[in-house]
Short mmCIF file of C-alpha atoms in Angstrom, two decimals:
data_model
loop_
_atom_site.label_atom_id
_atom_site.label_comp_id
_atom_site.label_asym_id
_atom_site.label_seq_id
_atom_site.Cartn_x
_atom_site.Cartn_y
_atom_site.Cartn_z
CA MET X 6 0.00 0.12 -0.17
CA LEU X 7 1.68 3.24 -1.32
CA LEU X 8 0.48 6.21 0.42
CA ASN X 9 0.91 9.93 0.57
CA PRO X 10 2.28 10.76 4.10
CA ASP X 11 0.67 14.09 4.20
CA ARG X 12 -2.60 12.20 4.03
CA TYR X 13 -2.02 8.70 5.60
CA HIS X 14 0.19 9.16 8.48
CA ASP X 15 -0.26 11.61 11.46
CA ARG X 16 2.54 14.06 12.22
CA THR X 17 2.11 15.59 15.78
CA ALA X 18 1.89 19.08 16.07
CA ASP X 19 5.03 19.26 18.24
CA THR X 20 7.31 16.87 16.25
CA ASP X 21 7.83 15.62 12.63
CA GLU X 22 7.33 11.96 13.92
CA ILE X 23 5.47 9.89 11.67
CA TYR X 24 2.86 7.26 12.73
CA PHE X 25 1.80 4.81 10.38
CA THR X 26 -2.04 4.39 10.22
CA ASN X 27 -4.29 1.43 8.36
CA VAL X 28 -6.11 4.19 6.25
CA ALA X 29 -6.03 3.30 2.77
CA CYS X 30 -6.56 5.75 -0.29
CA ASN X 31 -10.22 5.50 -1.53
CA GLN X 32 -8.76 4.27 -4.83
CA LEU X 33 -7.39 1.13 -3.36
CA ASN X 34 -9.28 -1.96 -3.94
CA ILE X 35 -8.66 -3.58 -0.41
CA LYS X 36 -9.48 -7.12 -1.54
CA THR X 37 -7.20 -7.24 -4.45
CA CYS X 38 -4.54 -4.74 -2.87
CA GLN X 39 -4.32 -2.94 -6.08
CA CYS X 40 -5.24 0.67 -7.39
CA ARG X 41 -9.12 0.53 -8.90
CA ASN X 42 -7.99 3.39 -11.38
CA TYR X 43 -4.14 3.01 -11.80
CA GLU X 44 -4.29 4.84 -15.28
CA ARG X 45 -6.07 7.70 -14.12
CA ARG X 46 -5.25 7.80 -10.60
CA PHE X 47 -3.64 11.47 -10.81
CA GLU X 48 -7.13 12.36 -11.73
CA TYR X 49 -8.75 11.07 -9.23
CA GLU X 50 -6.26 11.61 -6.22
CA GLU X 51 -4.45 14.93 -6.82
CA ASP X 52 -2.04 13.90 -3.81
CA CYS X 53 -0.99 10.43 -5.47
CA ILE X 54 2.81 10.02 -5.76
CA LYS X 55 4.60 8.69 -8.49
CA LEU X 56 7.87 7.05 -7.23
CA THR X 57 10.86 6.99 -9.59
CA ARG X 58 14.36 5.84 -9.17
CA GLU X 59 15.31 9.58 -8.96
CA ASN X 60 12.76 10.67 -6.09
CA LEU X 61 12.62 7.10 -4.41
CA THR X 62 15.25 8.05 -1.49
CA THR X 63 13.60 11.35 -0.83
CA PHE X 64 10.53 9.38 0.89
CA ASN X 65 12.14 8.49 4.27
CA TRP X 66 8.55 7.72 5.42
CA LEU X 67 8.19 4.63 3.45
CA PRO X 68 7.79 1.54 5.63
CA ARG X 69 11.09 -0.54 6.17
CA THR X 70 9.51 -3.56 4.05
CA CYS X 71 8.23 -1.52 1.34
CA ALA X 72 9.64 -2.95 -1.85
CA TYR X 73 10.30 0.32 -3.35
CA ARG X 74 12.45 1.32 -0.40
CA LEU X 75 14.36 -1.99 -0.30
CA LEU X 76 15.09 -1.96 -3.90
CA GLY X 77 16.05 1.70 -3.67
CA GLU X 78 18.48 0.88 -0.64
CA GLY X 79 19.99 -1.99 -2.77
CA LYS X 80 18.49 -4.59 -0.45
CA THR X 81 16.81 -7.91 -1.39
CA LEU X 82 13.07 -8.21 -1.25
CA LEU X 83 11.37 -10.47 1.35
CA ALA X 84 10.76 -14.07 0.35
CA TRP X 85 6.93 -13.41 0.66
CA HIS X 86 7.15 -10.57 -2.00
CA PRO X 87 4.92 -11.33 -4.81
CA LEU X 88 7.84 -10.33 -7.15
CA ILE X 89 9.92 -13.25 -5.35
CA ALA X 90 7.32 -15.74 -4.50
CA GLY X 91 5.67 -15.52 -7.89
CA SER X 92 2.33 -14.49 -6.68
CA LYS X 93 0.35 -12.72 -3.87
CA LYS X 94 -0.54 -15.99 -2.04
CA ALA X 95 2.29 -16.24 0.19
CA MET X 96 1.73 -12.58 1.28
CA HIS X 97 -2.09 -13.27 1.76
CA ALA X 98 -1.21 -16.66 3.47
CA GLN X 99 0.94 -14.95 6.11
CA ARG X 100 -1.33 -12.04 6.50
CA ILE X 101 1.13 -9.45 5.67
CA SER X 102 -1.29 -8.29 3.07
CA VAL X 103 -3.10 -4.78 3.78
CA ARG X 104 -6.14 -6.70 2.90
CA TYR X 105 -6.36 -7.48 6.59
CA ILE X 106 -5.93 -4.46 8.13
CA ALA X 107 -6.96 -1.47 5.60
CA VAL X 108 -9.91 0.80 6.17
CA ARG X 109 -10.81 3.28 3.39
CA GLU X 110 -10.26 6.72 3.73
CA SER X 111 -13.80 7.78 3.41
CA GLU X 112 -14.99 5.58 6.49
CA VAL X 113 -12.42 7.17 8.87
CA ARG X 114 -13.47 9.93 11.41
CA ASP X 115 -10.70 9.86 13.94
CA TRP X 116 -7.23 9.29 12.22
CA GLU X 117 -5.75 8.81 15.64
CA GLU X 118 -7.78 5.56 16.26
CA HIS X 119 -6.16 4.31 13.25
CA ILE X 120 -2.48 4.55 14.13
CA ILE X 121 -0.94 0.86 13.86
CA ASP X 122 2.82 1.26 14.22
CA ARG X 123 5.85 3.80 14.72
CA PRO X 124 8.35 3.11 12.17
CA ASP X 125 11.19 2.98 14.67
CA ARG X 126 9.57 -0.08 16.16
CA ASN X 127 10.18 -2.09 12.74
CA GLY X 128 13.52 -3.61 12.70
#
């Protein structure tokens, strides 16, 4: 799940600390874990971010297990990643998928109730 930090994390007023939430973009099909309108995503979500090799390292808010981040840092993808495993089955079987935790943005009233982790707690 690739998310814009200005919309999908909570920065406290006193600090620049990032708290990850389970809030997903309205364009995310939670069951398939894919964008519902990938080709036209920038029309539907003006805050959608396009990751490129050139800008990848500027997004320090990406989770440490994010494939884009791992590849950008020259690291190997985890065994369950679909590009390694050959399908999403291993990811879903291990319940690593956002399918099991994501909540559509339009359904969220209080973002603080959706904080799931702090990045410094993830190895």
